[in-house]
Tab-separated table of C-alpha atoms in Angstrom:
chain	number	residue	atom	x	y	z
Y	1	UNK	CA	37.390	-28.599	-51.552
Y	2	UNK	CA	38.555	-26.470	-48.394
Y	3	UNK	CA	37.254	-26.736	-45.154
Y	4	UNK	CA	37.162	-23.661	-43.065
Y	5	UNK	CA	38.019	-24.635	-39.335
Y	6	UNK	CA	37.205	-21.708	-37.558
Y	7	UNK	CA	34.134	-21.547	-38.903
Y	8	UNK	CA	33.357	-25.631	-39.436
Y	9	UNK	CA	32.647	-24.855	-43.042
Y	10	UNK	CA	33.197	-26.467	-46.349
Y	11	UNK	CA	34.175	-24.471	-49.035
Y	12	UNK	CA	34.165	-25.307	-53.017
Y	13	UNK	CA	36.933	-23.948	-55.326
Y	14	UNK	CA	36.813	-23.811	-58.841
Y	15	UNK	CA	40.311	-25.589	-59.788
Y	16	UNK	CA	42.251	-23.201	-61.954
Y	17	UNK	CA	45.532	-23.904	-63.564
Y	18	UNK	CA	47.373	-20.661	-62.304
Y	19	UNK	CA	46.115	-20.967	-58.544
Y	20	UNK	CA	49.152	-23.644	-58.401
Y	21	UNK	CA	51.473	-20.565	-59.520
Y	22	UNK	CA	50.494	-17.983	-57.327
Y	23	UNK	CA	49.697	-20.339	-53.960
Y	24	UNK	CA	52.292	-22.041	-52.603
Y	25	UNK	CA	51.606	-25.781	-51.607
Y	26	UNK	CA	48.474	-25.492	-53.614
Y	27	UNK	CA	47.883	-28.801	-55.030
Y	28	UNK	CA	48.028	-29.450	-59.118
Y	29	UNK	CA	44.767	-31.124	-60.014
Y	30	UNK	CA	43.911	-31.959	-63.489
Y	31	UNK	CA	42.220	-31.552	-65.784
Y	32	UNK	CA	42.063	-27.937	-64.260
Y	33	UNK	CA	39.785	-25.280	-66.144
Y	34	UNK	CA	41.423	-21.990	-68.304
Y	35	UNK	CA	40.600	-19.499	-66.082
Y	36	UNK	CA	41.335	-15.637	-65.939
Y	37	UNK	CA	44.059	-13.939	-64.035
Y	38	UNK	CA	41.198	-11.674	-62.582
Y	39	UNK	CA	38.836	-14.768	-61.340
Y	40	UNK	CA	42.207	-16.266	-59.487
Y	41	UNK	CA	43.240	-12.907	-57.736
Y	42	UNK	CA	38.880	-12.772	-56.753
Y	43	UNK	CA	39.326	-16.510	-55.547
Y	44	UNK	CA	42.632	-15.372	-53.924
Y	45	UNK	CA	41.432	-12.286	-51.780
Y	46	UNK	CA	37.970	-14.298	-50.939
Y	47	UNK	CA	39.709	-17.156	-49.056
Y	48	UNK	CA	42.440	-14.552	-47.976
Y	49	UNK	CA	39.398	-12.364	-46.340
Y	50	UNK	CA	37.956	-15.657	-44.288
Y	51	UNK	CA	41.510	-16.442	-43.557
Y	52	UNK	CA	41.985	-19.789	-45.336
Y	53	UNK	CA	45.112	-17.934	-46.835
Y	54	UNK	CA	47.282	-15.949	-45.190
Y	55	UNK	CA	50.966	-13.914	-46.902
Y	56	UNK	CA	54.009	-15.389	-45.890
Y	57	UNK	CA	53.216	-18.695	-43.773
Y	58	UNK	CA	55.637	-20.467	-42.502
Y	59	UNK	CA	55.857	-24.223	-44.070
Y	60	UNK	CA	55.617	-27.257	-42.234
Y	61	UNK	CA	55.093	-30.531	-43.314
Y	62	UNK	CA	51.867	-31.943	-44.402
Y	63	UNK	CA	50.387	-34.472	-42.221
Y	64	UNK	CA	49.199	-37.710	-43.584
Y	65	UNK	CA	48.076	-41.154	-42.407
Y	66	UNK	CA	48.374	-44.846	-44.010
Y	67	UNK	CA	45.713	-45.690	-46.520
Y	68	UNK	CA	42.770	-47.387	-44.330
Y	69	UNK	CA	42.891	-50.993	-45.041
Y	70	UNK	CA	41.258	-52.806	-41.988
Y	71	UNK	CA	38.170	-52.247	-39.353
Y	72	UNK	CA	38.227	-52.677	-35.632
Y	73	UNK	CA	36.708	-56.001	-34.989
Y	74	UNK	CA	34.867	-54.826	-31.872
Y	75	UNK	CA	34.331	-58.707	-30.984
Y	76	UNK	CA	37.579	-60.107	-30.791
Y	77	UNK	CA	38.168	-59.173	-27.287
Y	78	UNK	CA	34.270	-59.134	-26.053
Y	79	UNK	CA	35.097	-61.318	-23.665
Y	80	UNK	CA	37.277	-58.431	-21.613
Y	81	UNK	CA	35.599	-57.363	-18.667
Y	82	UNK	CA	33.552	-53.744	-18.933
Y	83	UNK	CA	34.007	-52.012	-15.951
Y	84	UNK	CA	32.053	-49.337	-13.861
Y	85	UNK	CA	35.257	-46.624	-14.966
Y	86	UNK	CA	34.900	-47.652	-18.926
Y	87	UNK	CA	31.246	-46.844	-18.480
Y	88	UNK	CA	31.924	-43.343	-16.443
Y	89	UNK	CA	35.295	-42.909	-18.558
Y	90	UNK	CA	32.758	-43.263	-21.564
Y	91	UNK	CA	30.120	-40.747	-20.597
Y	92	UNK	CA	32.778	-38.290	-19.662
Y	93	UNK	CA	34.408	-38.418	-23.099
Y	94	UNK	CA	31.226	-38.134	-24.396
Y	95	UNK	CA	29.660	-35.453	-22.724
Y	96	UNK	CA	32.795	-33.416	-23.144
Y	97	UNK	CA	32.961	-33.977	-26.939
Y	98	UNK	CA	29.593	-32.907	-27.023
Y	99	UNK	CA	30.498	-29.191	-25.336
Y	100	UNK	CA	33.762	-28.833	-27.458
Y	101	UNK	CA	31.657	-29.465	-30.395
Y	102	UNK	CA	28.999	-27.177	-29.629
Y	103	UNK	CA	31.099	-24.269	-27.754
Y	104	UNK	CA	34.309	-24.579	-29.464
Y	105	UNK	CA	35.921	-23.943	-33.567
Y	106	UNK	CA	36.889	-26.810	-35.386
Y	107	UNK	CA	40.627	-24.800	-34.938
Y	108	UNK	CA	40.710	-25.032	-31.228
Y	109	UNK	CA	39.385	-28.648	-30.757
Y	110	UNK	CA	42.318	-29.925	-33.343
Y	111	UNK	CA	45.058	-27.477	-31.765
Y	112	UNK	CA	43.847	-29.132	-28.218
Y	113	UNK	CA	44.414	-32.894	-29.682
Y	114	UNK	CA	48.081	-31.689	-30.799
Y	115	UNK	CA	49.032	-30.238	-27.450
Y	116	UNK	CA	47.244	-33.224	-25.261
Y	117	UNK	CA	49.408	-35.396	-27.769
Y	118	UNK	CA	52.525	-33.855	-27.217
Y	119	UNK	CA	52.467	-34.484	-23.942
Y	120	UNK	CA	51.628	-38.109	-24.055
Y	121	UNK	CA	54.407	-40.760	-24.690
Y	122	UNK	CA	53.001	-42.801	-27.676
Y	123	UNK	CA	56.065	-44.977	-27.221
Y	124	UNK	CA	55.103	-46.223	-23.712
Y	125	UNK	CA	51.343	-47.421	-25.501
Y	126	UNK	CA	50.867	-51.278	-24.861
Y	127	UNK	CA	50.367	-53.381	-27.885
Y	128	UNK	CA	46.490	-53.516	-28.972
Y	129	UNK	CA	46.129	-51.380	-26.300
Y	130	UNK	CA	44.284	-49.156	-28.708
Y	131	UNK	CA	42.103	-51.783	-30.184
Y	132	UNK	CA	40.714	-52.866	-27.074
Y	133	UNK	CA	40.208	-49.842	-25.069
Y	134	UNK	CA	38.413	-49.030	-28.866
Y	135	UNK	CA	36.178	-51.965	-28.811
Y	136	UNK	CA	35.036	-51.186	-25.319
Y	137	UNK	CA	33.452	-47.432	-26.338
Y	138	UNK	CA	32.106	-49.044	-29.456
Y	139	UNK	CA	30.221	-51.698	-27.279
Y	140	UNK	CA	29.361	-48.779	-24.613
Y	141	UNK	CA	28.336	-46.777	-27.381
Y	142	UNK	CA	24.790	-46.956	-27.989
Y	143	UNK	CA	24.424	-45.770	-23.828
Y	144	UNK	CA	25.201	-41.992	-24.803
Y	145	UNK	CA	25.291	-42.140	-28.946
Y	146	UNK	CA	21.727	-43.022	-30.648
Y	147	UNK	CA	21.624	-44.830	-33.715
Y	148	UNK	CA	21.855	-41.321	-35.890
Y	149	UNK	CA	24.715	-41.174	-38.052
Y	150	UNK	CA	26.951	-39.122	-35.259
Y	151	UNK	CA	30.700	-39.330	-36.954
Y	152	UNK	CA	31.934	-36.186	-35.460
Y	153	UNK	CA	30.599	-36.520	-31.960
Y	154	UNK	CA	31.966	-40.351	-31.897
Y	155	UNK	CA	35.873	-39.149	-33.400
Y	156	UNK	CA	36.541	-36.816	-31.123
Y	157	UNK	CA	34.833	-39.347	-27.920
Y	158	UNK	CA	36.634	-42.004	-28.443
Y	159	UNK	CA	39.484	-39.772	-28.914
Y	160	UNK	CA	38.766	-38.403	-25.648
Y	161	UNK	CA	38.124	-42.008	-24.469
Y	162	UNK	CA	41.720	-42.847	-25.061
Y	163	UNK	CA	43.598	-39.990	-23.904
Y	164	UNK	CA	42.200	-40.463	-20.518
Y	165	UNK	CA	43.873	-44.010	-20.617
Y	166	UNK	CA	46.945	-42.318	-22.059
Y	167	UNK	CA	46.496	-44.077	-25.402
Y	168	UNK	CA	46.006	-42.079	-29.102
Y	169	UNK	CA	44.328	-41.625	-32.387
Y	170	UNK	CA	44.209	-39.761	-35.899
Y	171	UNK	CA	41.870	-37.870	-36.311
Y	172	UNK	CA	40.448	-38.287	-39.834
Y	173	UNK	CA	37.392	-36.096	-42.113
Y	174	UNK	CA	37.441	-36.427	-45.527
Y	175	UNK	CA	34.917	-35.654	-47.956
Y	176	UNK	CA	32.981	-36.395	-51.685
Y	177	UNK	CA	31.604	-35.236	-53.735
Y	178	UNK	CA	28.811	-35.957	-56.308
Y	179	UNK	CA	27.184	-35.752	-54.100
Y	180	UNK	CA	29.092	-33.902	-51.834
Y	181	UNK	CA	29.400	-35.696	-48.227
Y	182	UNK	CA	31.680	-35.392	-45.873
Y	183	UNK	CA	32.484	-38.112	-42.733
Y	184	UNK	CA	34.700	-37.933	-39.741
Y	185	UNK	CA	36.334	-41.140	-38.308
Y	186	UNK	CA	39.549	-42.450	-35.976
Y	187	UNK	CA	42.422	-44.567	-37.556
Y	188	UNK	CA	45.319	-46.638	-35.514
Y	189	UNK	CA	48.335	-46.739	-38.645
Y	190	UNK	CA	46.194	-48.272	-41.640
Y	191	UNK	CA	43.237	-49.440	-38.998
Y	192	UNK	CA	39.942	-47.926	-38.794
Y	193	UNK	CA	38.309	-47.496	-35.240
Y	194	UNK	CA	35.116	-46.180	-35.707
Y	195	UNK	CA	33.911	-47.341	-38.647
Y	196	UNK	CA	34.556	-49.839	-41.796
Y	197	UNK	CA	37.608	-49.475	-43.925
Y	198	UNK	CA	35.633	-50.007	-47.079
Y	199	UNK	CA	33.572	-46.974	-46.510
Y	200	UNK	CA	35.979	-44.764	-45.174
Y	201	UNK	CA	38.080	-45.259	-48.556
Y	202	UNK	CA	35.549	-43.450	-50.367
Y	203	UNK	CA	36.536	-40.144	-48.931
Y	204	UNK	CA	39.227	-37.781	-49.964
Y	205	UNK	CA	41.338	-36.421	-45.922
Y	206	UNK	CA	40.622	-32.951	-45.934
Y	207	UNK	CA	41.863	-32.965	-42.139
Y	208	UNK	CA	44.550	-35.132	-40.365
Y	209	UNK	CA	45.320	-34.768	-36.531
């Protein structure tokens, strides 16, 4: 399974044992189906044509993130004080995720995160300063996000919601199948922000930022 960022699409590939051999970094899956040279090169040139494969890329590493073990328990600091910025701070992050999602490529919203990232000093981040500034948009929430499953919109706010605190994220969407689904969500190391760690472990990252 492939997902196609400039065009926020999934895309479903019939495994094949000599797509390893001719695609570099192309994962070995098994059992993988017999299939002929001629149905590779066609799979080949189709994802080379929407530009999900490109001739000579340069390698970098692959990204990863721990295994999600734990949820954000958006009660243990309830008692912290919400103020009149979290609530504008909120709206903003929302309202802007919002545009970027509807005026923007998959591509360019995660190439934004890595540059707004580079430019923060993770190091300098207090500690739980994540999981409280977390538990305060997840307890603002329901003011701009209805009660709609909303993954996307609410990854890329609260991401939003950070950064303007200088605090940080991954990025996370994964997908199944049978049937196919696919889910967006936030992680801090082996934490999950925005939603349980149970569920989230039943998707395959597709995406890491």
């Amino acid at each position: 399974m492939l997902l196609d960022l400039r065009a926020g699409r999934y895309a479903a590939v019939r495994q094949a044992r000599s797509l390893p051999v001719l695609v570099a970094g192309w994962p070995r899956c098994t059992p993988a189906a017999e299939t002929s040279p001629e149905l590779a090169a066609s799979t080949i040139r189709a994802l080379q044509a929407k530009g999900m494969l490109v001739d000579h890329a340069v390698a970098s590493p692959q990204p990863s993130t721990p295994a999600p073990e734990r949820s954000l328990d958006i009660h243990a600091s309830e008692d912290a004080r919400t103020s009149l910025g979290d609530v504008a701070r909120m709206l903003a992050a929302t309202a802007t995720a919002a545009l970027q999602l509807r005026h923007r490529s998959l591509l360019d919203i995660a190439d934004g995160i890595v540059r707004r990232r580079d430019a923060t000093d993770l190091r300098a981040q207090p500690p739980r300063a994540v999981d409280q500034a977390a538990a305060t948009y997840r307890r603002l929430r329901p003011l701009a996000i209805g009660s709609r499953d909303r993954c996307l919109l609410e990854s890329l706010a609260l991401l939003r919601f950070l950064g303007y605190q200088g605090l940080s994220a991954t990025w996370v969407i994964g997908v199944k199948s049978r049937p196919f689904a696919a889910h967006s969500w936030l992680q801090d190391g082996s934490q999950v922000l925005t939603d349980h760690a149970e569920r989230v472990r039943q998707y395959r990252p597709l995406l890491i930022v």
